[in-house]
CSV table of C-alpha atoms in Angstrom, one decimal:
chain,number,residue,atom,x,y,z
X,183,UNK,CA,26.7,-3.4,4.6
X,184,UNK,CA,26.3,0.3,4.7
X,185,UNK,CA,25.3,2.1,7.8
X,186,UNK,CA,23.4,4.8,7.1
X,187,UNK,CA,22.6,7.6,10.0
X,188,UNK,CA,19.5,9.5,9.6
X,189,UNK,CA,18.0,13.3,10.2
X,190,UNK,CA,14.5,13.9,10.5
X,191,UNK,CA,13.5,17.6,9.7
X,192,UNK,CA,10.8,19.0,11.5
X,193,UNK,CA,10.5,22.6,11.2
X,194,UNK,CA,13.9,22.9,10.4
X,195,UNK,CA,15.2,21.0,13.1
X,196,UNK,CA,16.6,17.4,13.7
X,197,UNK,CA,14.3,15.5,15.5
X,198,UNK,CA,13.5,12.2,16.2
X,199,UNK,CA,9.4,10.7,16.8
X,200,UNK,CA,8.4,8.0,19.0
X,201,UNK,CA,6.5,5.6,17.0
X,202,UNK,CA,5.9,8.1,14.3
X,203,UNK,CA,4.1,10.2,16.8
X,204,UNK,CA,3.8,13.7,15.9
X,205,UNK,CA,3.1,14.8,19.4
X,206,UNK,CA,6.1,13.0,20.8
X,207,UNK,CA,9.3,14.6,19.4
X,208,UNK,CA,12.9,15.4,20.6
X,209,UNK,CA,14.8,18.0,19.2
X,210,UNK,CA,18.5,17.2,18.5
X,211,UNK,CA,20.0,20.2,16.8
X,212,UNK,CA,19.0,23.5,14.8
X,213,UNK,CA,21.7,23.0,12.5
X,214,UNK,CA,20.8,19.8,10.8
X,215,UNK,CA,23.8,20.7,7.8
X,216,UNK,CA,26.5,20.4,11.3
X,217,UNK,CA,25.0,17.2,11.8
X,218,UNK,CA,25.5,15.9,8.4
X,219,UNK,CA,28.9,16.9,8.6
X,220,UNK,CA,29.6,15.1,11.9
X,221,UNK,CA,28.3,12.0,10.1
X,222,UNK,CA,30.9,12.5,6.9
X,223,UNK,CA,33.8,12.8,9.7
X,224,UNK,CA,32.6,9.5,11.1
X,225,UNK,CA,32.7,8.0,7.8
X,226,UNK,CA,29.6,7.6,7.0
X,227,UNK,CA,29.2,7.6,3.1
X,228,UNK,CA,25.4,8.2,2.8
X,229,UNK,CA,22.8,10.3,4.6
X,230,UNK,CA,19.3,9.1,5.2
X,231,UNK,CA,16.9,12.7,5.3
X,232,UNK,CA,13.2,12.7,6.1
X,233,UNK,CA,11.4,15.6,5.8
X,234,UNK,CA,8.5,14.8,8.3
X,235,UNK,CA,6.6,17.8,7.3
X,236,UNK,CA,6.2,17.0,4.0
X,237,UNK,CA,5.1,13.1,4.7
X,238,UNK,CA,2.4,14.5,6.5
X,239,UNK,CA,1.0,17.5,4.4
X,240,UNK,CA,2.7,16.1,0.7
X,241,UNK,CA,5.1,19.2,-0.5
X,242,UNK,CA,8.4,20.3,0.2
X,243,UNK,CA,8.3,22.0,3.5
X,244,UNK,CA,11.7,21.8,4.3
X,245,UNK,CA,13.7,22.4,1.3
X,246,UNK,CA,16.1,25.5,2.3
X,247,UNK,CA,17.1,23.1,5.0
X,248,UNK,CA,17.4,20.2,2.5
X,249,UNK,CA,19.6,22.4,0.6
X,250,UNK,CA,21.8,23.7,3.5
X,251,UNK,CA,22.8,19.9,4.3
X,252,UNK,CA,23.2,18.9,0.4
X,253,UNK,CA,25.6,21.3,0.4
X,254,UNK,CA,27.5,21.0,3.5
X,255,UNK,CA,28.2,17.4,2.7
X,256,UNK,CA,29.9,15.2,0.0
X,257,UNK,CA,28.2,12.0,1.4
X,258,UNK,CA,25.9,10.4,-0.8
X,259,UNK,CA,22.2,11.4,0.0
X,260,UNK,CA,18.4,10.4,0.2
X,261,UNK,CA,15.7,11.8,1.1
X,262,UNK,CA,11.9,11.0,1.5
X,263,UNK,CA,8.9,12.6,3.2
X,264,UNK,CA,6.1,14.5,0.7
X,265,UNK,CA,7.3,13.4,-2.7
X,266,UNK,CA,4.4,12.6,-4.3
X,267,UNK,CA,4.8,14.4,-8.2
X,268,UNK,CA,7.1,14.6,-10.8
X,269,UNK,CA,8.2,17.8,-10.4
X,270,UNK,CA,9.2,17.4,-6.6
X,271,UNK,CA,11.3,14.2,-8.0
X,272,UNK,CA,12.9,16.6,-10.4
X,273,UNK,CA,13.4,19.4,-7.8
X,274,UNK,CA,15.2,16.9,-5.7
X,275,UNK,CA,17.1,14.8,-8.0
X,276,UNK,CA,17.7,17.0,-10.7
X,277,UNK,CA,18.3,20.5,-9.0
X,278,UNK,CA,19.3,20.3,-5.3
X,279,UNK,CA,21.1,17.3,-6.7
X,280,UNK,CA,19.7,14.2,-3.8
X,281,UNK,CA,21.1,10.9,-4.8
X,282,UNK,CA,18.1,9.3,-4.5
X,283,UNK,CA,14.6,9.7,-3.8
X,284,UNK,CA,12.1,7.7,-1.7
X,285,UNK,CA,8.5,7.4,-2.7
X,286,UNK,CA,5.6,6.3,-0.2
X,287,UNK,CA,2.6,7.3,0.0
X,288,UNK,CA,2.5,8.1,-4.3
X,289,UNK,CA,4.2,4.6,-4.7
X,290,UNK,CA,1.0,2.9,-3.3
X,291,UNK,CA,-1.6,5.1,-4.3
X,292,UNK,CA,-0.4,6.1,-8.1
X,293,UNK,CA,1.4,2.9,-9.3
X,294,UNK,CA,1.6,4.8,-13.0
X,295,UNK,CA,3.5,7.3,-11.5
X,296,UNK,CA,5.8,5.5,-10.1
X,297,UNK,CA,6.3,3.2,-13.3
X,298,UNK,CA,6.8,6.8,-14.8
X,299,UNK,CA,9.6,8.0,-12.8
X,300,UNK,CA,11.3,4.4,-12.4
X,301,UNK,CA,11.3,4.7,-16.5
X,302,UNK,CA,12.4,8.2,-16.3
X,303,UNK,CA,14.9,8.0,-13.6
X,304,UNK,CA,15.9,4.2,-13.1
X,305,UNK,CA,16.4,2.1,-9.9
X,306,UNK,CA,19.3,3.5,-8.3
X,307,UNK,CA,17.5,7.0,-8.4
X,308,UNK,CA,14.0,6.0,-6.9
X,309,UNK,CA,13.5,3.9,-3.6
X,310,UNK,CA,10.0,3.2,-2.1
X,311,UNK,CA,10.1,3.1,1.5
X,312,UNK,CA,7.6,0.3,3.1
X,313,UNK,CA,6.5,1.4,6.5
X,314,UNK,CA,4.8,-0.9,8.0
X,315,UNK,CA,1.9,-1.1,10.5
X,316,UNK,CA,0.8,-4.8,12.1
X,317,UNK,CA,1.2,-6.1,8.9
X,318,UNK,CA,-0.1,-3.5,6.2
X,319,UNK,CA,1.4,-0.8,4.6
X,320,UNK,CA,1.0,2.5,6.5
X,321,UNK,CA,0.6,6.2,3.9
X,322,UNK,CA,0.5,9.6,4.6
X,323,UNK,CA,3.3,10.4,7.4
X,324,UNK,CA,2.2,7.0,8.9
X,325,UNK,CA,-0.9,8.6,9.5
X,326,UNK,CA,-3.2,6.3,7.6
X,327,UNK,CA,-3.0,2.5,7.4
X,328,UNK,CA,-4.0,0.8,4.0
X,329,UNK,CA,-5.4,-3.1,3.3
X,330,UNK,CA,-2.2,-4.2,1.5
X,331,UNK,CA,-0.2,-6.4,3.3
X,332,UNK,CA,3.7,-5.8,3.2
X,333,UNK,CA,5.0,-8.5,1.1
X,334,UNK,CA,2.2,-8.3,-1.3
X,335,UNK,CA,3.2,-4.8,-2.4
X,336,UNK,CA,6.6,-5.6,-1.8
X,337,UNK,CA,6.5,-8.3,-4.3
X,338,UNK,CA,4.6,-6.2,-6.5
X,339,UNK,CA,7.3,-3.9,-6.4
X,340,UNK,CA,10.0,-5.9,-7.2
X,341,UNK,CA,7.7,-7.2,-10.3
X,342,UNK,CA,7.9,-3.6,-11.7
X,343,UNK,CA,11.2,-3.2,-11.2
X,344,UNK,CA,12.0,-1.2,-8.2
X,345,UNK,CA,15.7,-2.1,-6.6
X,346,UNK,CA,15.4,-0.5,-3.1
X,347,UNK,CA,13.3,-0.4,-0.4
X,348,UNK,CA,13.4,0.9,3.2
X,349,UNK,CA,11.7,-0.9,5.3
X,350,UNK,CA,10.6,0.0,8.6
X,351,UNK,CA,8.3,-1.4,11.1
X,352,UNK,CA,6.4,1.6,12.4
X,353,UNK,CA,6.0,0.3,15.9
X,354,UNK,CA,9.6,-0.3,16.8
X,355,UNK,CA,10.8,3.6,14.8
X,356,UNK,CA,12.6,5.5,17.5
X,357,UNK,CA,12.1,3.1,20.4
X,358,UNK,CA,15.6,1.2,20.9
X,359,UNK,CA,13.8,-1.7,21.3
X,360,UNK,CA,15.7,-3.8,18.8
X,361,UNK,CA,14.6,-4.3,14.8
X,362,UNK,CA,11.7,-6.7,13.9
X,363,UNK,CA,14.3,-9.1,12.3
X,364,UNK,CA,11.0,-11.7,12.3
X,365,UNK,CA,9.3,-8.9,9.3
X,366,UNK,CA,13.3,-8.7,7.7
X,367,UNK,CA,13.6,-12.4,7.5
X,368,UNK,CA,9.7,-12.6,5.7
X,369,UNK,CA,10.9,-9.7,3.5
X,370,UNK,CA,14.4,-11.7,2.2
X,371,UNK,CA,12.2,-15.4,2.1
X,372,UNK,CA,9.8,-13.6,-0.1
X,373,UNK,CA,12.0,-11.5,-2.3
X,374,UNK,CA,15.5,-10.8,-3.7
X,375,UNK,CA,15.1,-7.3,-3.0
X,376,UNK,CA,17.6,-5.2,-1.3
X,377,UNK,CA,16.2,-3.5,1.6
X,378,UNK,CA,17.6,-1.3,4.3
X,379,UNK,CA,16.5,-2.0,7.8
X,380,UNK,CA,15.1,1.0,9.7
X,381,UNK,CA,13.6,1.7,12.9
X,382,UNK,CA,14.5,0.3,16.3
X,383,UNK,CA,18.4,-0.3,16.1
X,384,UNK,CA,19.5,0.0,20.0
X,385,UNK,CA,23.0,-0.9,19.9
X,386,UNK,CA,25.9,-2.4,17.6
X,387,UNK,CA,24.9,-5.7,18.3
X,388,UNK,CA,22.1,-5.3,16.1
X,389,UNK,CA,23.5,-3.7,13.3
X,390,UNK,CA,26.4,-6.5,13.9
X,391,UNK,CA,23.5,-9.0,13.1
X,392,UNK,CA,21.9,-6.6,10.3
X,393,UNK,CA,25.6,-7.4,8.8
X,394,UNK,CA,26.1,-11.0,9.9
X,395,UNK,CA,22.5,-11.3,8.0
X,396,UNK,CA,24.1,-9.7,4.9
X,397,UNK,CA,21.1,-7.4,4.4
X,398,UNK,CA,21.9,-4.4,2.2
X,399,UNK,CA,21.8,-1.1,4.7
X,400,UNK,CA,20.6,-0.4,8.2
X,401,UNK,CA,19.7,3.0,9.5
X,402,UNK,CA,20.7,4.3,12.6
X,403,UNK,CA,18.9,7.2,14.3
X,404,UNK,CA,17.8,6.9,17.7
X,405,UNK,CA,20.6,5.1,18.9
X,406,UNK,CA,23.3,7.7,17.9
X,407,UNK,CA,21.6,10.5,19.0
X,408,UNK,CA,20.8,9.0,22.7
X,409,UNK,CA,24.7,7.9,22.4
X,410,UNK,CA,24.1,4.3,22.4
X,411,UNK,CA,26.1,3.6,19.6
X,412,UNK,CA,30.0,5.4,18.5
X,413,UNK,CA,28.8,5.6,14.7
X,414,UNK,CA,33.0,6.2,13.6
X,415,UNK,CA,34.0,2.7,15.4
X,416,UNK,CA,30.6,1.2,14.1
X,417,UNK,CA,31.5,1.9,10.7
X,418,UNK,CA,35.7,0.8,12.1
X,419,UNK,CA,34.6,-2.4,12.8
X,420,UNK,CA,32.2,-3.5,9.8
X,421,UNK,CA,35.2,-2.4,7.3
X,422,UNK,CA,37.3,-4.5,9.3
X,423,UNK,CA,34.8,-8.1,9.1
């Protein structure tokens, strides 16, 4: 199971939200590309980047910073928040050179264009992230909450062919409450897609049971930032089961 730590980017900094609140933020560091380098020394092997700016107002608002931590790193890399068009999946994919991309808001609202860039780029490249508000898919930054429940457009995303997903439970993001394992059980019963937990993890106990579940990937935000969790003897101890 891969343990994947994760920056948000707000303004150019690392922050984290409370629920996805906008108004609620912490500031971690101004140099997100030294934190993605503390991450590679820990031995983590791929970075999850948000660019919160862009979720919210759907363009690249943070791409210098993007850039700065692409290149400060030789960890694999993927990034979501505003990447709605083709040519933003091309920016990031083909010229700042992300490993992978993730799609929300555009993968619910323009199924053809995600069909487009799955055909154009393949499964690996393009990942949909599924946030998830009491029981529906949640757009825009988590700002707006559609009628589509969660395993319906997850299934119809598996149907077209997408390989990835991150899926997070909106209400548990940046809490240390614990993962809704309840949701990531429903998602594996319904599906055989890989998904990679995210939002909640308090300790290494739950990314212990993230791994004893044989789920895909877990993210870890919150809980290395606040120091609950050593991220070099997390990532130790799974090589080790």
């Amino acid at each position: 199971m891969l343990v994947i730590p994760a920056i948000d980017l707000k303004d150019g900094q690392a922050v984290r939200l409370f629920k996805g609140d906008y108004n609620q933020k912490t500031v971690y560091s101004d140099h997100p590309e030294e934190l993605a380098q503390t991450f590679e020394k820990a031995g983590a092997i791929y970075l999850h980047v948000v660019d919160l700016d862009g979720a919210k107002d759907g363009f690249a608002k943070n791409l210098e910073t993007i850039k700065k931590i692409r290149n400060s790193t030789k960890m694999k890399m993927e990034l979501g928040g505003g990447i709605r068009d083709l040519k933003t999946v091309q920016l990031y994919l083909d010229e700042v050179g992300i490993d992978r991309v993730i799609l929300g808001t555009a993968a619910l609202k323009d199924p053809k264009f995600l069909k487009e860039v799955l055909r154009q780029y393949g499964s690996e490249k393009i990942v949909v992230g599924v946030d998830v508000k009491n029981g529906f898919v949640s757009t825009a930054g988590w700002l707006e909450t559609s009628q589509m429940p969660y395993i319906e457009f997850i299934q119809y995303l598996e149907s077209i062919g997408v390989g990835y997903i991150v899926a997070t439970d909106i209400s548990k993001d940046g809490t240390l409450t614990g993962p809704n394992f309840e949701m990531y059980d429903e998602i594996a019963k319904n599906s055989q897609i890989q998904f990679v937990v995210s939002g909640g993890i308090k300790d290494f106990d739950n990314i212990q049971k993230v791994a004893q579940k044989d789920y895909y990937a877990c993210i870890v935000g919150k809980a290395y930032y606040e120091k609950k969790i050593d991220l070099k003897e997390t990532i130790k101890c799974l090589q080790n089961v």
